[in-house]
Amino acid sequence: MKARRLSLRLKKFTCLVHSMQAQQIGTLSRDAPTFLDSTSSLEEIFSRVESAPPTQASAGPDPFADLHHLLEKEIELGVSTHRGVFSKDETNLALQKLKDTRKQRMGMINTRRKLAGDKLLQDFTYSLDPESLVPGEYVVHKSKGIGRFVRLNKEDAEGPEYVILQYADGMAKLKSSQAAQLLYRYRQPGDKGRAPGLSKLSDPRPWEKRKSKSKLAAQKMVVDLLQLYVNRLKQKRQPYAKDGEEMEGFVSKFPYEPTPDQKRAFADVEDDMLNRETPMDRLICGDVGFGKTEVALRAIFRVFLAGKQVMVLAPTTVLARQHYNVICERFADYNARIALLSKFQTRAERKRLAIEIKAGNLDIIVGTHALFNSNIHYNNLGILVVDEEQRFGVKQKERITSMKNSVDVLTLSATPIPRTLYLALAGFRDASLITTPPPQRLPIVTHLLEFDEEQIIAAINYEIARNGQVYYVLPRSQGLPAKKAALQRLFPSIEIGIAYGKQSATLLEETMDRFAQGESQLLLCTNIIESGLDIRRVNTIIVEDIHLFGLAQIYQLRGRVGRADKEAHAYLFYPQKESLSDEALERLVAIEECCDLGQGFKLAERDLAIRGFGSVFGERQSGEAAHIGLDLFFDLLFETMSKADSHIFFQYDFKKVKLDVDFDPVRAVDYIKDAQRYETVISELEVAACSGLRELMYFTTNLRFEFGRETTCFEVLLQAVYIRRIAADVGIHHIWVQGKTIVMESDMSETVFNILKEGITSESLLSSMTFKQGIIEIELLIKLSQTRLIGRIFASMVELRKGLSHFARQ
């Protein structure tokens, strides 16, 4: 809404600017309000312009109006005009690292796919197999837009097969052999099921406009991610000391033989911590019980030996307490000072712990999102361990992201959220997969059934008979008391506990302790048990209304059983299939297909498709993705990512940009009559130009409030300054004129120039502009006067500036 308001006010601002064509702003008195500066908001500058007094006459159109239009577009598209400036070495290092990581990640995924018998990937792609389409399904043709699949058709027995598609103004056919390269399924962020409007075959312009905006959104996302990545690589910390006897002793306490995948994960984290100077940001993706916690414990011990603090973040108090108990047991011989912080503690306890953390009197702090409270300040934080990131809210995830530039971060997950998975696949995050089950670990037998009370009774009786325990999960806490009463009537001899998130701390802890000790045989609960619980006697889980849970939640719930060497059972009940949405049915199919051990990463890939990548994007990118469908948008994203080095170009310091054009602006006595004031204005103009284009625009607005619209002489001088400012921004360091040719020198590649040129809207400029070996030339039809020549160069620079949002800058 705020962007929309600014856009409307920009239009009003533009109208006011155009009104200056026939009017001149009157001089304000010396006691006028304070001028705008670089800290002024757009709201302030618009308010000042809108409150301007009536003005006197002035000649000629305003040459700066186009820049205001450009600013309006950037606000509408969410494009930032301020980006970090990176060194060439830093950016090249980041790009090379991304390429290496992507190549390694592809090999890793294909190894897993090969073992599973799946088709290998040459690259990430979301084009489709036409044989998988069903009549009525919406599809996206890369160049024709959104249509509806009708059928596959052969015109004759020997001829090719065609895909028949319906569009708003007619039918179209496409060879099946071409469909795999040109067609995509149409899905929206979150898969809301809203029917899209069909494109017109006779008018491709609206579709091309949609696709261009979506491509720009994808490019912006890659640029933003690349900038975050480079910023993280710029952060430095001392590598940790090489492992010694204490580390060997800690490792020897692990009672199991590590699996091959575990060993690789140990080595990956060790390399991150011992051999790199940049903070670690690694995802450990592995099924429940596959040994992710041991990877984290060894990283925690290294940080502890270095005398730094450790923060372990868990999504629930139950899981936080379990981590606390495991760490206390494992660190019992090392005099570690360990604390648990959660919302269930009293205010006095939390205040005392906050003081201890700030003073550095605690080594390892385990807790829920209470660890992010504003009164918590760490003395010397070394590592953040995040368990099941997908369970945290947006604000907590933002805090986690903000910490990655300063401390090591290790994220543990069985089914990472789509954004995390995308960052790992694209190479922006390091990832280690643990897909090898521990020895003697048996697959969980999954029963996906319509609700059947007799089946539930049989399942509970079977587990109790073999001296086991049962989880019984409902999607909401409101139904727990009634369900307990019904179960107690069926099983009067067993003790049933109730657990859910809004219980009092004392009652919840007591219930969980009784169940963990085996004093109660059945735990009736919500998905509070979803993450991390490790009770080996529980080998049956029953989940009602499974369609109300997310795919990752279902996988996590099922993983609560089967931690021992007994065969475990997961009973997942749903209502009649006729009452389920398509998305819910697709989740159930995915669960059925991913029942084997080590399928968490594969399930996350399915989740990435089913959920529509919603959490990958912000609100604006999701909107652009919905315009063309998520699969095509995601393909554009990976295409842009594969050409990330084309989105880097060099910017220059304003003072180092040369404008060698033969013009001699005399002092504009008809604009600023006071010589001393004139010199001050020129000095302030230089300072504003050094600061950036936005600051220069603020300066120009302030100037007009004091002296009115510029005279021709001063306008030429102002345009010359703008030329140098924009040239510095777009990577041009020298401009001169040779005969009837404007020549601009830069260090950009032809690829970068072509992408920059995509923003140009002036046909005359495009037809007269050429590029060769870093030199841009603009041919003029006739030789221009000094004033018109500066105006032409200025207009050309404004056009080039339009392509700036496509890039990350150096």
Tab-separated table of N, CA, C and O in Angstrom, residues 36-39 45 64 67-68 82 654 681-704 710 714 717-727 729 794:
chain	number	residue	atom	x	y	z
A	36	LEU	N	15.753	19.882	2.146
A	36	LEU	CA	15.856	18.419	2.193
A	36	LEU	C	17.313	18.009	2.071
A	36	LEU	O	18.114	18.683	1.442
A	37	ASP	N	17.645	16.870	2.664
A	37	ASP	CA	18.992	16.336	2.505
A	37	ASP	C	18.904	14.848	2.211
A	37	ASP	O	17.833	14.308	1.971
A	38	SER	N	20.057	14.151	2.219
A	38	SER	CA	20.090	12.740	1.833
A	38	SER	C	19.327	11.842	2.784
A	38	SER	O	19.028	10.701	2.468
A	39	THR	N	18.988	12.352	3.969
A	39	THR	CA	18.212	11.539	4.911
A	39	THR	C	16.719	11.769	4.750
A	39	THR	O	15.915	11.126	5.403
A	45	ILE	N	9.989	14.809	0.461
A	45	ILE	CA	10.276	15.565	-0.768
A	45	ILE	C	8.995	15.842	-1.547
A	45	ILE	O	8.788	16.936	-2.084
A	64	PHE	N	14.720	16.830	-16.453
A	64	PHE	CA	14.861	15.881	-15.354
A	64	PHE	C	13.583	15.084	-15.082
A	64	PHE	O	13.545	14.227	-14.210
A	67	LEU	N	13.796	11.256	-15.155
A	67	LEU	CA	14.373	10.611	-13.975
A	67	LEU	C	13.313	10.362	-12.917
A	67	LEU	O	13.347	9.356	-12.207
A	68	HIS	N	12.360	11.276	-12.809
A	68	HIS	CA	11.280	11.073	-11.851
A	68	HIS	C	10.380	9.921	-12.283
A	68	HIS	O	9.910	9.144	-11.453
A	82	HIS	N	19.933	1.684	-4.161
A	82	HIS	CA	21.164	1.654	-3.376
A	82	HIS	C	21.611	0.224	-3.201
A	82	HIS	O	20.905	-0.586	-2.621
A	654	PHE	N	32.487	8.832	-8.605
A	654	PHE	CA	32.033	9.997	-9.367
A	654	PHE	C	33.197	10.904	-9.755
A	654	PHE	O	33.271	11.417	-10.881
A	681	VAL	N	26.728	27.017	-3.685
A	681	VAL	CA	25.833	26.088	-4.381
A	681	VAL	C	26.636	25.084	-5.215
A	681	VAL	O	26.345	23.876	-5.216
A	682	ILE	N	27.656	25.572	-5.916
A	682	ILE	CA	28.479	24.675	-6.748
A	682	ILE	C	29.179	23.636	-5.875
A	682	ILE	O	29.276	22.457	-6.221
A	683	SER	N	29.674	24.066	-4.725
A	683	SER	CA	30.321	23.140	-3.787
A	683	SER	C	29.327	22.105	-3.273
A	683	SER	O	29.626	20.909	-3.203
A	684	GLU	N	28.103	22.555	-2.924
A	684	GLU	CA	27.073	21.634	-2.436
A	684	GLU	C	26.630	20.675	-3.539
A	684	GLU	O	26.311	19.501	-3.271
A	685	LEU	N	26.619	21.149	-4.769
A	685	LEU	CA	26.268	20.306	-5.914
A	685	LEU	C	27.258	19.156	-6.061
A	685	LEU	O	26.871	18.001	-6.289
A	686	GLU	N	28.536	19.446	-5.920
A	686	GLU	CA	29.573	18.420	-6.019
A	686	GLU	C	29.427	17.379	-4.917
A	686	GLU	O	29.550	16.174	-5.161
A	687	VAL	N	29.145	17.840	-3.704
A	687	VAL	CA	28.968	16.912	-2.568
A	687	VAL	C	27.777	15.998	-2.819
A	687	VAL	O	27.837	14.776	-2.596
A	688	ALA	N	26.661	16.566	-3.280
A	688	ALA	CA	25.461	15.770	-3.548
A	688	ALA	C	25.728	14.738	-4.636
A	688	ALA	O	25.321	13.574	-4.530
A	689	ALA	N	26.429	15.154	-5.689
A	689	ALA	CA	26.724	14.236	-6.795
A	689	ALA	C	27.613	13.083	-6.339
A	689	ALA	O	27.460	11.946	-6.797
A	690	CYS	N	28.553	13.366	-5.444
A	690	CYS	CA	29.419	12.300	-4.918
A	690	CYS	C	28.616	11.278	-4.109
A	690	CYS	O	28.969	10.099	-4.053
A	691	SER	N	27.531	11.743	-3.480
A	691	SER	CA	26.748	10.878	-2.599
A	691	SER	C	25.844	9.924	-3.369
A	691	SER	O	25.573	8.820	-2.912
A	692	GLY	N	25.346	10.331	-4.540
A	692	GLY	CA	24.483	9.447	-5.303
A	692	GLY	C	23.407	10.198	-6.051
A	692	GLY	O	23.155	11.386	-5.814
A	693	LEU	N	22.724	9.479	-6.967
A	693	LEU	CA	21.716	10.110	-7.811
A	693	LEU	C	20.525	10.598	-6.999
A	693	LEU	O	19.986	11.676	-7.246
A	694	ARG	N	20.114	9.822	-6.024
A	694	ARG	CA	18.971	10.229	-5.207
A	694	ARG	C	19.273	11.537	-4.463
A	694	ARG	O	18.446	12.450	-4.415
A	695	GLU	N	20.490	11.627	-3.897
A	695	GLU	CA	20.886	12.841	-3.192
A	695	GLU	C	20.967	14.030	-4.158
A	695	GLU	O	20.638	15.165	-3.804
A	696	LEU	N	21.393	13.741	-5.394
A	696	LEU	CA	21.472	14.803	-6.399
A	696	LEU	C	20.079	15.308	-6.753
A	696	LEU	O	19.871	16.510	-6.964
A	697	MET	N	19.120	14.416	-6.789
A	697	MET	CA	17.748	14.832	-7.076
A	697	MET	C	17.181	15.656	-5.921
A	697	MET	O	16.450	16.623	-6.133
A	698	TYR	N	17.494	15.266	-4.687
A	698	TYR	CA	17.081	16.075	-3.543
A	698	TYR	C	17.670	17.488	-3.651
A	698	TYR	O	16.996	18.489	-3.409
A	699	PHE	N	18.948	17.543	-4.010
A	699	PHE	CA	19.622	18.832	-4.136
A	699	PHE	C	18.924	19.712	-5.170
A	699	PHE	O	18.690	20.907	-4.948
A	700	THR	N	18.597	19.112	-6.329
A	700	THR	CA	17.948	19.873	-7.393
A	700	THR	C	16.604	20.430	-6.940
A	700	THR	O	16.267	21.590	-7.226
A	701	THR	N	15.852	19.619	-6.196
A	701	THR	CA	14.547	20.084	-5.696
A	701	THR	C	14.722	21.240	-4.720
A	701	THR	O	14.007	22.244	-4.777
A	702	ASN	N	15.697	21.104	-3.812
A	702	ASN	CA	15.973	22.189	-2.864
A	702	ASN	C	16.364	23.483	-3.590
A	702	ASN	O	15.960	24.588	-3.217
A	703	LEU	N	17.176	23.306	-4.643
A	703	LEU	CA	17.652	24.460	-5.406
A	703	LEU	C	16.479	25.213	-6.032
A	703	LEU	O	16.437	26.451	-6.030
A	704	ARG	N	15.515	24.447	-6.546
A	704	ARG	CA	14.362	25.079	-7.176
A	704	ARG	C	13.481	25.796	-6.147
A	704	ARG	O	12.815	26.774	-6.482
A	710	GLU	N	15.762	26.336	-13.141
A	710	GLU	CA	17.067	26.760	-13.639
A	710	GLU	C	16.938	27.524	-14.961
A	710	GLU	O	16.077	27.229	-15.782
A	714	PHE	N	22.486	27.463	-16.381
A	714	PHE	CA	22.691	26.626	-15.196
A	714	PHE	C	22.169	25.206	-15.436
A	714	PHE	O	22.708	24.250	-14.896
A	717	LEU	N	24.922	23.183	-16.949
A	717	LEU	CA	25.902	22.802	-15.917
A	717	LEU	C	25.370	21.648	-15.065
A	717	LEU	O	26.083	20.684	-14.782
A	718	LEU	N	24.095	21.725	-14.689
A	718	LEU	CA	23.468	20.687	-13.863
A	718	LEU	C	23.402	19.359	-14.623
A	718	LEU	O	23.689	18.284	-14.069
A	719	GLN	N	23.056	19.422	-15.904
A	719	GLN	CA	23.014	18.204	-16.716
A	719	GLN	C	24.389	17.546	-16.802
A	719	GLN	O	24.499	16.313	-16.768
A	720	ALA	N	25.434	18.347	-16.917
A	720	ALA	CA	26.797	17.798	-16.988
A	720	ALA	C	27.147	17.023	-15.722
A	720	ALA	O	27.788	15.965	-15.778
A	721	VAL	N	26.709	17.539	-14.579
A	721	VAL	CA	26.956	16.839	-13.313
A	721	VAL	C	26.154	15.540	-13.271
A	721	VAL	O	26.658	14.493	-12.856
A	722	TYR	N	24.889	15.599	-13.701
A	722	TYR	CA	24.058	14.392	-13.744
A	722	TYR	C	24.671	13.343	-14.669
A	722	TYR	O	24.616	12.137	-14.391
A	723	ILE	N	25.224	13.785	-15.797
A	723	ILE	CA	25.844	12.846	-16.736
A	723	ILE	C	26.947	12.057	-16.043
A	723	ILE	O	27.021	10.824	-16.137
A	724	ARG	N	27.819	12.767	-15.328
A	724	ARG	CA	28.919	12.084	-14.634
A	724	ARG	C	28.406	11.162	-13.532
A	724	ARG	O	28.941	10.085	-13.310
A	725	ARG	N	27.349	11.601	-12.813
A	725	ARG	CA	26.795	10.778	-11.737
A	725	ARG	C	26.212	9.473	-12.291
A	725	ARG	O	26.481	8.384	-11.778
A	726	ILE	N	25.408	9.583	-13.357
A	726	ILE	CA	24.802	8.391	-13.941
A	726	ILE	C	25.862	7.511	-14.588
A	726	ILE	O	25.810	6.284	-14.503
A	727	ALA	N	26.853	8.129	-15.234
A	727	ALA	CA	27.938	7.366	-15.841
A	727	ALA	C	28.661	6.516	-14.801
A	727	ALA	O	28.965	5.340	-15.037
A	729	ASP	N	27.382	5.389	-12.098
A	729	ASP	CA	26.465	4.329	-11.683
A	729	ASP	C	26.388	3.194	-12.695
A	729	ASP	O	26.254	2.021	-12.313
A	794	PHE	N	22.950	13.693	-21.892
A	794	PHE	CA	22.183	13.511	-20.663
A	794	PHE	C	20.999	12.567	-20.904
A	794	PHE	O	20.760	11.634	-20.124
